Coordinates of C-alpha atoms in Angstrom, one line a residue:
X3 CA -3.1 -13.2 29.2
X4 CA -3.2 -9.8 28.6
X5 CA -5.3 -8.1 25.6
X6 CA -4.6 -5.6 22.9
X7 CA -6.2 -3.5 19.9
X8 CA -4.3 -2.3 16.8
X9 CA -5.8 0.3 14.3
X10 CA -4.7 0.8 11.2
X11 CA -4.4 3.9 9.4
X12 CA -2.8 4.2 5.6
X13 CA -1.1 2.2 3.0
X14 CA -0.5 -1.4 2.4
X15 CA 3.0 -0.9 4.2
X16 CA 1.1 0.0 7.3
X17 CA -1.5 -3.1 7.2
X18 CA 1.3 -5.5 7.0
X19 CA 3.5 -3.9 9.8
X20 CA 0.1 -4.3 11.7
X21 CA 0.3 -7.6 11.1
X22 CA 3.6 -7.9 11.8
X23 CA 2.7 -6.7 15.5
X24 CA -0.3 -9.2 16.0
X25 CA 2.3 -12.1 15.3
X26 CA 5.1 -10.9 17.5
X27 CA 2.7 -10.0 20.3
X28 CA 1.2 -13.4 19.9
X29 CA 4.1 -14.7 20.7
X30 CA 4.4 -13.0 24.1
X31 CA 1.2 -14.6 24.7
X32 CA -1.1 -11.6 24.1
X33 CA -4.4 -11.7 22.8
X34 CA -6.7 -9.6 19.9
X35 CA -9.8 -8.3 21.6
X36 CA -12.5 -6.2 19.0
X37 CA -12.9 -3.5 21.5
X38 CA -11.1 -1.2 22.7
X39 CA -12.8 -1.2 26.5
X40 CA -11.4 -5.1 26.3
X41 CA -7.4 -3.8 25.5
X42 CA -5.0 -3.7 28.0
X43 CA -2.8 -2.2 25.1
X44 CA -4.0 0.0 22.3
X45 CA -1.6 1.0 18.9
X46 CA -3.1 3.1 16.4
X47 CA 0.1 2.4 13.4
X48 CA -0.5 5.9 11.7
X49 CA 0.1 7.0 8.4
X50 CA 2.2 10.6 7.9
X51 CA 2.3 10.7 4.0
X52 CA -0.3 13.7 3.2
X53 CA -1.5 16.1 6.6
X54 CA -5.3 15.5 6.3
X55 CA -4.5 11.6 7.2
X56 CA -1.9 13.2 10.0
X57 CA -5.1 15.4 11.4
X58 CA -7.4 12.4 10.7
X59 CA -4.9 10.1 13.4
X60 CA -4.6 12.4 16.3
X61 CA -7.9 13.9 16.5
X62 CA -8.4 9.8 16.8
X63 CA -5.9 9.8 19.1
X64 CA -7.1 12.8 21.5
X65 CA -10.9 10.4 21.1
X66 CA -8.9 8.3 23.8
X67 CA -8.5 10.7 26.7
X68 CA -11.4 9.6 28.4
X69 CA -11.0 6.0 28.2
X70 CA -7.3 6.9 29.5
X71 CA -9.2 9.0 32.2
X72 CA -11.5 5.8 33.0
X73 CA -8.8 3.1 32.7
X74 CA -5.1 4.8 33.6
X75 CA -3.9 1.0 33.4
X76 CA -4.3 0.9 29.4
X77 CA -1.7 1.4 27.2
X78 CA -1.9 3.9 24.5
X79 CA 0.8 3.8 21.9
X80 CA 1.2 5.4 18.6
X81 CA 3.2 3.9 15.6
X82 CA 4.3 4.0 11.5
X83 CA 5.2 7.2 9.9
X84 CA 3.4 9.7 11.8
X85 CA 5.5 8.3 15.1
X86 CA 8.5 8.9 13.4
X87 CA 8.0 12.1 12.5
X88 CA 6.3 13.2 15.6
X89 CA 8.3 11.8 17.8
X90 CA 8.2 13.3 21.3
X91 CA 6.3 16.5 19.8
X92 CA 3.4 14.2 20.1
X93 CA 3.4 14.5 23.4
X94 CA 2.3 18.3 23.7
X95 CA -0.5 17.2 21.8
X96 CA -1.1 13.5 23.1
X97 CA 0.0 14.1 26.6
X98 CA -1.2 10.5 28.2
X99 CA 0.8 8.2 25.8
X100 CA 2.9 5.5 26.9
X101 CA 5.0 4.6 23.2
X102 CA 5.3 6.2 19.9
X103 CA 7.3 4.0 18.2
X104 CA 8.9 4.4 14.6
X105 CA 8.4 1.5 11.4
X106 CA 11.8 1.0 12.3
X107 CA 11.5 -0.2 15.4
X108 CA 8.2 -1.7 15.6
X109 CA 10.0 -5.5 16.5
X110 CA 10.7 -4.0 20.2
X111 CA 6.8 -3.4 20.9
X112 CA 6.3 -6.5 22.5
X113 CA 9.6 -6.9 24.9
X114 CA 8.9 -3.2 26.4
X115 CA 5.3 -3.4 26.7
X116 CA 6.3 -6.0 30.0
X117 CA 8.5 -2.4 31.6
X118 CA 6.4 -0.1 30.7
X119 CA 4.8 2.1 33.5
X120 CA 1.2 3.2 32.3
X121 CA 1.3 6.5 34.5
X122 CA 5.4 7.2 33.5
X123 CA 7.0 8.8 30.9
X124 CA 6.2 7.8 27.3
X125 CA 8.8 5.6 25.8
X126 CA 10.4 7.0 22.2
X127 CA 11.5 4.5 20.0
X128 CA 12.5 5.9 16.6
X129 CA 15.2 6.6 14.4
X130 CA 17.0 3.0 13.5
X131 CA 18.1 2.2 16.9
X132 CA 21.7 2.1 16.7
X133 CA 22.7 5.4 18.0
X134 CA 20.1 6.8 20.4
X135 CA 16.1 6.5 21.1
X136 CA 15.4 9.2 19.4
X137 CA 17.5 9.0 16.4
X138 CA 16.5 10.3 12.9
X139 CA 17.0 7.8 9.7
X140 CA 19.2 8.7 7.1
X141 CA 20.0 11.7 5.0
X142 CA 19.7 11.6 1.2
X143 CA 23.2 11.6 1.0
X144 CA 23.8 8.6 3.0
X145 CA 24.0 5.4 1.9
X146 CA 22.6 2.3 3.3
X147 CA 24.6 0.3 4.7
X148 CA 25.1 -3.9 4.9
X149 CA 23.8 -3.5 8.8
X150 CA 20.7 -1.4 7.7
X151 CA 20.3 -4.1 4.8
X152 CA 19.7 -6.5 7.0
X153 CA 17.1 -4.9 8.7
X154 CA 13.7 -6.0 6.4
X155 CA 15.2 -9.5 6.6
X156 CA 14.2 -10.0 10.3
X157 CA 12.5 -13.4 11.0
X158 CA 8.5 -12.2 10.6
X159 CA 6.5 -14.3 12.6
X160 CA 3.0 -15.3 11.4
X161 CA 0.3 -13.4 12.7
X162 CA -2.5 -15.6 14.7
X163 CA -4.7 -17.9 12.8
X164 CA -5.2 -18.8 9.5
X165 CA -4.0 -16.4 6.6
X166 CA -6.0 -14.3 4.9
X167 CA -7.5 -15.4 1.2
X168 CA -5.1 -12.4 -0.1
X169 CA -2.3 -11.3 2.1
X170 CA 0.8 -8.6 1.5
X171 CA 4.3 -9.5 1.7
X172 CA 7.1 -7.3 2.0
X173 CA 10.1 -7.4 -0.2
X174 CA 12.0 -3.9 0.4
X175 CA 11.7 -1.3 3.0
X176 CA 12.6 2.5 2.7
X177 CA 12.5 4.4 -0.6
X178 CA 16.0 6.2 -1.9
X179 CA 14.1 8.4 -4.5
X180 CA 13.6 11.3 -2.5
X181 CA 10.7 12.7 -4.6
X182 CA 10.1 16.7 -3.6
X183 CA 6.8 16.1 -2.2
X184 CA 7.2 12.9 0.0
X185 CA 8.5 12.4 3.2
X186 CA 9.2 8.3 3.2
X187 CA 12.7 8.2 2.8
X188 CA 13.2 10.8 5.9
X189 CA 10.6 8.1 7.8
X190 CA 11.4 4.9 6.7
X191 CA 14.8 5.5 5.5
X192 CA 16.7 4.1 3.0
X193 CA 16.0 1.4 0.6
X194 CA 16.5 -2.1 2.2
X195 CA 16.0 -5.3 0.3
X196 CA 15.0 -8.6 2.4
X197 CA 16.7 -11.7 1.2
X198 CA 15.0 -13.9 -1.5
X199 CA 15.5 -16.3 0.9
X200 CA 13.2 -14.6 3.6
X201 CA 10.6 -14.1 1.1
X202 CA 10.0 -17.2 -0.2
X203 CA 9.6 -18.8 3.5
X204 CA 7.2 -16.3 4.3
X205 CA 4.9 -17.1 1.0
X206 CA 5.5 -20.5 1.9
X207 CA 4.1 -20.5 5.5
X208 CA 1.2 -18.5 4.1
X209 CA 0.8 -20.5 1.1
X210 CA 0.4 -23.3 4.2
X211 CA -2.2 -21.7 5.8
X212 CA -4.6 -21.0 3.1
X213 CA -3.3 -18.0 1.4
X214 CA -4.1 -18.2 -2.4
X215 CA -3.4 -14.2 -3.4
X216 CA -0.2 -12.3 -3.0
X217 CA 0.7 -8.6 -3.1
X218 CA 4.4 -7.8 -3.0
X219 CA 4.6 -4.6 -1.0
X220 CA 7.2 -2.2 -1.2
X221 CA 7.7 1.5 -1.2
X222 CA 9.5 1.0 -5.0
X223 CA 8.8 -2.7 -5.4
X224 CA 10.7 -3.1 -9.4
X225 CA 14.0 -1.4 -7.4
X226 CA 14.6 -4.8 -5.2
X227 CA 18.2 -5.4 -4.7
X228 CA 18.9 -8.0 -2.3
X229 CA 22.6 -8.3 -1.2
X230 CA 22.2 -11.8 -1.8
X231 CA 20.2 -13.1 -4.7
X232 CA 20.3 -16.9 -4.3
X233 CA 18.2 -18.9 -5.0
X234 CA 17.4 -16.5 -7.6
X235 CA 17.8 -17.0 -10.9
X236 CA 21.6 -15.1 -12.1
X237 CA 21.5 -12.9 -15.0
X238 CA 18.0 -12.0 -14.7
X239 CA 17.2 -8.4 -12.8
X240 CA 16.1 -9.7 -9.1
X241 CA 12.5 -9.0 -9.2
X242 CA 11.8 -10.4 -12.1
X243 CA 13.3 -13.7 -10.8
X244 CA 11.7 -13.7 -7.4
X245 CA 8.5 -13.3 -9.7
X246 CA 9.4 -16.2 -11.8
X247 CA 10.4 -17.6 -8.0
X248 CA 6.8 -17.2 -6.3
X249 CA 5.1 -17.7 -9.4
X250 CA 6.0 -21.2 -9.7
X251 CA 4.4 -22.2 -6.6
X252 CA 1.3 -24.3 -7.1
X253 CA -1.0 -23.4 -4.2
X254 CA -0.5 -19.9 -5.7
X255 CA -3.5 -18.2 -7.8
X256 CA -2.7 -14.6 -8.3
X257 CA 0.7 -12.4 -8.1
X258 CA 0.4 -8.4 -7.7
X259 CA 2.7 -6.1 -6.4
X260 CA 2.6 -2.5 -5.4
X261 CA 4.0 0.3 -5.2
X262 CA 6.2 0.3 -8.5
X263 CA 8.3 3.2 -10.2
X264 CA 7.9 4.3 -14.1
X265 CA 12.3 4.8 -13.9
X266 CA 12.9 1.4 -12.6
X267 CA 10.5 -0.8 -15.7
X268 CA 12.8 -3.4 -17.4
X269 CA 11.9 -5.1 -20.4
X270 CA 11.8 -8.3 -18.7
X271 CA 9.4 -6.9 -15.8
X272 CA 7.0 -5.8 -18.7
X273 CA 7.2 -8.7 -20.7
X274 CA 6.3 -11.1 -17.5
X275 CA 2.6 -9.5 -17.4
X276 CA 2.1 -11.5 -21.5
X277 CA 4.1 -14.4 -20.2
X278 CA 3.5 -15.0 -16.7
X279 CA -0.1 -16.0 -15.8
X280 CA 0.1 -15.9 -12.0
X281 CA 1.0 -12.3 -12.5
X282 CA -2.5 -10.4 -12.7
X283 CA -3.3 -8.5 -15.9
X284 CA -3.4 -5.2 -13.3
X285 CA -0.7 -2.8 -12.4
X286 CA -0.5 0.4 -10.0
X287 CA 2.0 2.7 -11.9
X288 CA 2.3 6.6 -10.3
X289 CA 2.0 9.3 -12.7
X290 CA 1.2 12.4 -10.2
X291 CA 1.2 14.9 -12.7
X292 CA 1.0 15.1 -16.9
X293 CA 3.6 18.4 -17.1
X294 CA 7.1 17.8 -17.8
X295 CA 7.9 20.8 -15.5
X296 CA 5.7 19.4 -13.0
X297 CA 7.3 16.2 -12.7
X298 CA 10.8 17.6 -12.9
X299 CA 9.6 20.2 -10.0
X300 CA 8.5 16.6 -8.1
X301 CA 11.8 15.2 -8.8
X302 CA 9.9 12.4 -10.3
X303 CA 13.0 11.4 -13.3
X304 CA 10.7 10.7 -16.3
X305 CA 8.6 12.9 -18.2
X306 CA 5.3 12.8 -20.2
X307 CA 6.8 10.9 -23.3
X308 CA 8.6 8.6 -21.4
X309 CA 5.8 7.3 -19.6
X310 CA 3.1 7.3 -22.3
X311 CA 5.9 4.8 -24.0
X312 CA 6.3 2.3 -21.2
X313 CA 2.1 2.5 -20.9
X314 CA 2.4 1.6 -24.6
X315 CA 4.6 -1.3 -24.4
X316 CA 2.7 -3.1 -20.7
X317 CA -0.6 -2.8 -23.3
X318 CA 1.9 -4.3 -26.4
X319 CA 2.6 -7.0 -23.8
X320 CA -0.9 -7.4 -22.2
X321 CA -3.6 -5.9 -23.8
X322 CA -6.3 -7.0 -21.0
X323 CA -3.8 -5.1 -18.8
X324 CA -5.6 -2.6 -16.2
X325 CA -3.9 0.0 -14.9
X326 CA -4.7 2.6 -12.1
X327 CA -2.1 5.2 -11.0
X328 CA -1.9 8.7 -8.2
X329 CA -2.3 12.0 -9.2
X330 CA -1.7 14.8 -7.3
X331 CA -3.2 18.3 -7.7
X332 CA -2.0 21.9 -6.7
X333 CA 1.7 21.0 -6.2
X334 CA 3.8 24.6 -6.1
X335 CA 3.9 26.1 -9.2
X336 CA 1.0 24.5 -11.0
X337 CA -0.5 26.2 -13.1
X338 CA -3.6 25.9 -14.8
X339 CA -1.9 24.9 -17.9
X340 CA 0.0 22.1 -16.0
X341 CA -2.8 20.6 -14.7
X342 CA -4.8 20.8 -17.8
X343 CA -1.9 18.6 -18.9
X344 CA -2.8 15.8 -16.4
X345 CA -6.6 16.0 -17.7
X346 CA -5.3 15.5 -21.2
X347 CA -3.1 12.8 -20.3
X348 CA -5.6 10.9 -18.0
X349 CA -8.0 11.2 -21.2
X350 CA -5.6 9.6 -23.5
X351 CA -4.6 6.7 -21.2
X352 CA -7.7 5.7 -19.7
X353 CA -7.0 4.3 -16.4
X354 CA -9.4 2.3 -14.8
X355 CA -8.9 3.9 -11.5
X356 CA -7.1 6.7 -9.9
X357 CA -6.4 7.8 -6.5
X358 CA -6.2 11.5 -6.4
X359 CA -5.2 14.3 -3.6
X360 CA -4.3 18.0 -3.0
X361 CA -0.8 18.4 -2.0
X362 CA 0.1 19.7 1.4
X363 CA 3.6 20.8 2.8
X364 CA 5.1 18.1 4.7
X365 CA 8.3 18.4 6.9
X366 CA 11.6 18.0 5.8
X367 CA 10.6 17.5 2.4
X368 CA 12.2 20.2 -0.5
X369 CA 8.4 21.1 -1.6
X370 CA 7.2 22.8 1.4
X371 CA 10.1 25.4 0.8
X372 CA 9.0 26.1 -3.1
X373 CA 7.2 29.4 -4.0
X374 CA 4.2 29.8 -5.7
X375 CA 2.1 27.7 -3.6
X376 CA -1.6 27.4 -5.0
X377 CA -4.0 28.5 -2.7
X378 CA -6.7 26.1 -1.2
X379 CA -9.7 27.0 -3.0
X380 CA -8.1 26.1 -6.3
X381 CA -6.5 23.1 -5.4
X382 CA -10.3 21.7 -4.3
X383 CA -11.6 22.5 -7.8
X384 CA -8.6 21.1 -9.4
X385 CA -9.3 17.9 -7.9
X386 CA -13.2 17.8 -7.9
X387 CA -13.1 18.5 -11.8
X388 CA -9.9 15.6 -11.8
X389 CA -12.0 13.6 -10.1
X390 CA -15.1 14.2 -11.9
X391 CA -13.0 13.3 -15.6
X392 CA -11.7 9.6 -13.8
X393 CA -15.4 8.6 -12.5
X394 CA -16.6 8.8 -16.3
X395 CA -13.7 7.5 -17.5
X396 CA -14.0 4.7 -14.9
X397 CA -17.7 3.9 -15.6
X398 CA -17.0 3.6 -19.4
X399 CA -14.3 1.0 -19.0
X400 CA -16.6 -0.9 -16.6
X401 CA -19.6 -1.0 -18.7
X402 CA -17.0 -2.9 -21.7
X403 CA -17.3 -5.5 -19.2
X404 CA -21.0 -6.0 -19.5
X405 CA -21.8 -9.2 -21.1
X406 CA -18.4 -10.9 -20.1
X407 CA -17.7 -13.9 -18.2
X408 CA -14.4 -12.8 -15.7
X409 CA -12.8 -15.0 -13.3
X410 CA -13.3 -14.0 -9.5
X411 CA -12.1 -14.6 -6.4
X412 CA -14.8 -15.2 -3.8
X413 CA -13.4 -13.3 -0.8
X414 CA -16.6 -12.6 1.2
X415 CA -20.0 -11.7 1.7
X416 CA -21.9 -9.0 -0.2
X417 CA -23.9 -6.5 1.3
X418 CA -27.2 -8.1 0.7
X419 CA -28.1 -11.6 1.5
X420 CA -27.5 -14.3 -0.5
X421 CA -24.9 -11.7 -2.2
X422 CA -21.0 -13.2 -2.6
X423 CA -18.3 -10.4 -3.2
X424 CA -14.4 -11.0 -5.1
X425 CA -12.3 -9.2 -7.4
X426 CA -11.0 -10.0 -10.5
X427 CA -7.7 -10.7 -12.3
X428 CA -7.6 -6.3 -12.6
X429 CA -8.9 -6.0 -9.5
X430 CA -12.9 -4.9 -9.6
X431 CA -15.0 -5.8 -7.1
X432 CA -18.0 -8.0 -8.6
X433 CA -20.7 -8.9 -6.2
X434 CA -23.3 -11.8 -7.1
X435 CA -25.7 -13.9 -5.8
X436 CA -24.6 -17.8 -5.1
X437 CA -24.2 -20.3 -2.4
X438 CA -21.8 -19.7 0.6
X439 CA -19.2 -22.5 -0.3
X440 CA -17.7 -20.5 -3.1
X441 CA -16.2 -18.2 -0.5
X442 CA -12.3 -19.1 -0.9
X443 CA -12.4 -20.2 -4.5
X444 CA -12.2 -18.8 -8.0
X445 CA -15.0 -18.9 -9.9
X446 CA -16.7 -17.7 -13.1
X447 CA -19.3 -14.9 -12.9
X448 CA -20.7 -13.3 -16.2
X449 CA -21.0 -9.4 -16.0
X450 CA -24.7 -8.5 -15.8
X451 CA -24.5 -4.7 -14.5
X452 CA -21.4 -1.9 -14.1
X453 CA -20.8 1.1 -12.0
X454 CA -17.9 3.3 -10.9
X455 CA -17.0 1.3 -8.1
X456 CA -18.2 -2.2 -8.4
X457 CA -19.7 -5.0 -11.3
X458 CA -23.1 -6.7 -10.6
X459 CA -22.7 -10.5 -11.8
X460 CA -24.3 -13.7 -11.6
X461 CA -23.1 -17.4 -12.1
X462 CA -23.4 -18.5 -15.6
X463 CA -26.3 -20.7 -16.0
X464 CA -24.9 -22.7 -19.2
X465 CA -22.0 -24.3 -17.6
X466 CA -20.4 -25.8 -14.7
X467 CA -19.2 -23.5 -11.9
X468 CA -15.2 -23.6 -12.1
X469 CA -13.9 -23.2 -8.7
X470 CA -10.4 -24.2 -6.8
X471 CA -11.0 -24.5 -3.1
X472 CA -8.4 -23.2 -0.7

């Protein structure tokens, strides 16, 4: 039995692909070790989608030359976004690899791994896989085809041992929107829809193993358009029905999904978060900037009205309804009135979290060819001062909470002993003191103390702890 060590660098996307790996590899017989002096293979699946978290993955990378050095046997391989975009330009950099292997290909990892010479050439598996190793996914102007439909509908074997309390699921691959500033359709090409059918096996098996929470994962989740929709329900748009669809499963808790699109909100998809209870009352929705000319520079295809309207009808249909959303600070052409425009806009809607960055050129994308690029210094302030608005903001929605009695998830342990740590329904961490065998179950915890990022709680004295065991 031979041994291996993944690291995970970036979004959602990348921790399920990582998972992904661990099941397939299991099924080769290969085993997780903690430590990387214990791996006969090492992967780091890298994240490519803003150049600090590119910098952040190879100086990790270049961190394994001496373990190289010490063990030539290991294998060293690089994966996800960055991998695809790198390709064999990582090797000037990352001379002693053995793989760099693109999203698209990542099912191949385990069958060469048993070729693979650890002192050879590296092996470059990107691009779709069709045409050549080194292929590059589509161009905007292409359009998927049925054979890359089928690609996200691959059987996706279970990684080893018992599912996690929460766990992603994948429902669509690629992104076709092509934003100015973001490189995912170039890396993980176009958008591909698995069939409902797929879907609902995989939330079955982990439904089976102990799985009580689950996050749909896609690059523009509300934009699912399976070839085939049965068993879905006709008439309805798809992801509303595969909600309905997963939704109606007993074993299941909570529903989330992630990463959604303000174009792509139907009426029925906004309506489900006042009529669905599965569904959480919490919702990641992308605003990046509050300038029209902003967004339209992004290629974003909604502007400031149109979004404070559809924020106004998910709160008309869920009041309770948290939302958090991405910002981005110092694209080309920003000016200080534009961004002032986000500040004013993040003001008026309140969101209980943001997650906030400079831009940076990244290849191929139209952005990093755009004039009046705003230089570094400015772009820090912009988003220290951004930042600075959203931790207020944050802390004065939290402290509403004091007083309340929320439901929680018990996922873990909390940093102190005798502490329990869960989220809520919207997704804040509340940590509490109570007895080990609420780990796994939902239970009530009344709201004793807030902060920016985590509640203080403790178990209501007055009545009896609700919980549903796993």
């Amino acid at each position: 039995m031979k041994n291996y060590h993944i690291i995970t660098f970036g979004c959602q996307m990348n921790v399920y692909d990582s998972g992904r790996l661990r099941g397939l590899l299991a099924e080769r017989g290969w085993r997780s070790v903690a430590t990387l002096a214990e791996a006969d293979f090492i992967f780091l699946n890298a994240c490519s989608i803003r150049e600090k978290a590119a910098q952040r993955v190879i100086a990790r990378l270049k961190e394994l030359k001496p373990l190289k050095k010490a063990r030539p046997s290991v294998l060293i391989g690089v994966g996800g976004c960055l991998a695809e975009q790198e390709g064999v330009a990582f090797l000037a950099q990352i001379p002693f690899l053995s793989l760099i292997v693109g999203p698209g290909r990542l099912g191949e990892i385990p069958e060469r791994l048993a070729s693979l010479d650890p002192q050879g050439p590296a092996l470059i598996l990107t691009g779709t896989g069709r045409a050549s190793e080194t292929a590059s996914p589509g161009s905007e102007n292409e359009v998927a085809s049925e054979e890359e439909s089928e690609i996200a509908s691959e059987a996706r074997p279970t990684p080893p041992g018992p599912a996690a309390l929460s766990s992603f699921l994948t429902i669509m691959e690629g992104c076709d929107n092509f934003c100015a500033y973001c490189v995912v359709p170039y890396l993980r090409g176009r958008e591909r829809s698995r069939p409902p059918a797929a879907i609902l096996r995989e939330a079955e098996s982990l439904l089976a193993q102990g799985c009580r929470e689950i996050t749909l994962l896609g690059q523009n989740v509300n934009s699912y358009a399976p070839t085939r929709l049965d068993p879905l329900e006709p008439g309805q748009p798809p992801f509303v029905a595969l909600l309905k669809k997963l939704a109606a499963y007993p074993e299941l808790w909570r529903l989330r999904f992630t990463t959604s699109h303000p174009k792509d909100f139907s009426p029925e998809l906004i309506e489900l978060f006042g009529s669905l209870p599965t569904l959480c009352p919490q919702l990641h929705l992308p605003l990046q900037s509050g300038s029209d000319a902003i967004l339209r520079a992004m290629g974003r295809r909604y502007d400031r009205a149109g979004y404070l309207e559809l924020v106004r009808q998910l709160r008309q249909a869920n009041p309770q309804l948290a939302l958090s959303t991405d910002i981005i600070v110092g694209f080309p052409g920003e000016t200080e009135a534009d961004w002032r425009m986000t500040q004013e806009l993040l003001a008026e809607i309140r969101f209980d979290s943001i997650f906030s960055f400079k831009y940076s050129d990244r290849p191929q994308t139209r952005a990093q060819n755009l004039p009046n690029k705003v230089p570094e210094l400015e772009k820090s302030r912009r988003l220290f001062e951004t930042q600075l608005l959203q931790k207020a903001i944050t802390l004065e929605i939290n402290q509403t909470l004091v007083g309340q009695t929320l439901e929680v998830l018990v996922t873990g342990t909390g940093r102190r002993p005798g502490q329990l740590s869960g989220r809520t329904g919207s997704l804040k961490i509340v940590n509490f003191p109570g007895p080990n065998w609420l780990q796994g179950q939902l239970t009530q915890v009344e709201i004793t103390e807030a902060h920016v990022a985590s509640l203080l709680g403790r178990l209501p004295e007055a009545q009896d702890t609700f919980a549903r065991s796993a």
